[in-house]
Amino acid sequence: QKDLEPMFTQASNEALNAFGDGRCFVEKYVETPRHIEVQCLGDGTGNVVHLWDRDCSVQRRHQKVVETAPAQGLDPNLRQSILNDACNLLKNA
């Protein structure tokens, strides 16, 4: 914890030098994250449908190695919420 403030300052300085903006933020650590994607189709007039979900959590160097569809072990209520949110996002884009 004693190193947090100087490390945050260092990161901010690096960001400022590299990008001209030193703003930084701290995110909550997620111990077992999953990368869930939803593919959608829209017709440009507000009609959007989803093509279900897939789990792309297995990655190497930020490249997907395995995609599993549908995402295994995803709570049905969470799945429906993710699918609805994806469609609503695109309808309002």
Coordinates of C-alpha atoms in Angstrom, one line a residue:
Q1 CA 0.0 0.0 0.0
K2 CA 2.8 2.4 0.7
D3 CA 4.0 2.1 -2.9
L4 CA 0.5 2.8 -4.4
E5 CA 0.7 6.6 -4.4
P6 CA 4.2 6.9 -6.0
M7 CA 3.3 4.2 -8.5
F8 CA 0.1 6.0 -9.4
T9 CA 2.1 9.2 -9.8
Q10 CA 4.6 7.4 -12.1
A11 CA 1.8 6.0 -14.2
S12 CA 0.2 9.4 -14.5
N13 CA 3.5 11.0 -15.6
E14 CA 4.1 8.2 -18.2
A15 CA 0.6 8.7 -19.5
L16 CA 1.1 12.5 -19.7
N17 CA 4.4 12.1 -21.6
A18 CA 3.1 9.4 -24.0
F19 CA -0.4 10.7 -24.6
G20 CA -0.5 14.3 -23.4
D21 CA -3.1 13.4 -20.7
G22 CA -2.1 12.2 -17.3
R23 CA -5.5 11.2 -16.1
C24 CA -5.6 7.7 -14.5
F25 CA -8.2 5.7 -12.7
V26 CA -8.2 2.6 -10.6
E27 CA -10.5 -0.3 -11.4
K28 CA -11.8 -3.1 -9.2
Y29 CA -9.8 -6.3 -9.6
V30 CA -12.0 -9.1 -11.0
E31 CA -10.5 -12.4 -9.9
T32 CA -12.1 -14.7 -12.5
P33 CA -13.1 -12.5 -15.4
R34 CA -14.9 -13.8 -18.5
H35 CA -14.9 -12.3 -22.0
I36 CA -18.5 -12.7 -23.2
E37 CA -19.3 -11.4 -26.7
V38 CA -22.7 -10.9 -28.4
Q39 CA -22.9 -10.6 -32.2
C40 CA -25.8 -8.6 -33.5
L41 CA -27.3 -7.6 -36.8
G42 CA -29.2 -4.4 -37.5
D43 CA -30.9 -3.0 -40.6
G44 CA -30.1 0.7 -39.9
T45 CA -33.7 1.6 -39.1
G46 CA -33.6 0.5 -35.5
N47 CA -34.3 -3.2 -35.9
V48 CA -31.7 -5.2 -34.2
V49 CA -31.4 -8.9 -33.4
H50 CA -28.7 -10.8 -31.5
L51 CA -27.0 -14.0 -32.7
W52 CA -26.5 -15.2 -29.2
D53 CA -23.5 -15.2 -27.0
R54 CA -20.0 -16.7 -27.0
D55 CA -17.3 -17.0 -24.5
C56 CA -13.9 -15.8 -25.8
S57 CA -12.1 -15.9 -22.4
V58 CA -9.3 -18.2 -23.6
Q59 CA -6.8 -15.8 -25.1
R60 CA -3.1 -15.5 -25.7
R61 CA -1.5 -12.1 -26.2
H62 CA -4.9 -10.5 -26.6
Q63 CA -5.9 -12.9 -29.4
K64 CA -8.8 -15.3 -29.0
V65 CA -7.7 -18.9 -29.0
V66 CA -11.0 -20.6 -28.3
E67 CA -14.6 -19.4 -28.7
T68 CA -17.4 -21.4 -27.1
A69 CA -21.0 -20.8 -28.1
P70 CA -23.1 -20.5 -26.2
A71 CA -21.0 -19.4 -23.2
Q72 CA -21.0 -22.4 -20.8
G73 CA -22.2 -22.0 -17.2
L74 CA -23.7 -18.5 -17.8
D75 CA -26.7 -17.9 -15.6
P76 CA -29.9 -17.8 -17.8
N77 CA -31.0 -14.5 -16.3
L78 CA -27.5 -12.9 -16.8
R79 CA -27.4 -14.3 -20.4
Q80 CA -30.8 -12.7 -21.2
S81 CA -29.7 -9.4 -19.6
I82 CA -26.5 -9.4 -21.7
L83 CA -28.4 -10.1 -24.9
N84 CA -31.0 -7.5 -24.2
D85 CA -28.4 -4.9 -23.3
A86 CA -26.4 -5.6 -26.5
C87 CA -29.5 -5.1 -28.7
N88 CA -30.6 -2.0 -26.8
L89 CA -27.2 -0.4 -27.1
L90 CA -27.2 -0.8 -30.8
K91 CA -30.8 0.4 -31.2
N92 CA -29.8 3.6 -29.5
A93 CA -26.4 4.0 -31.2

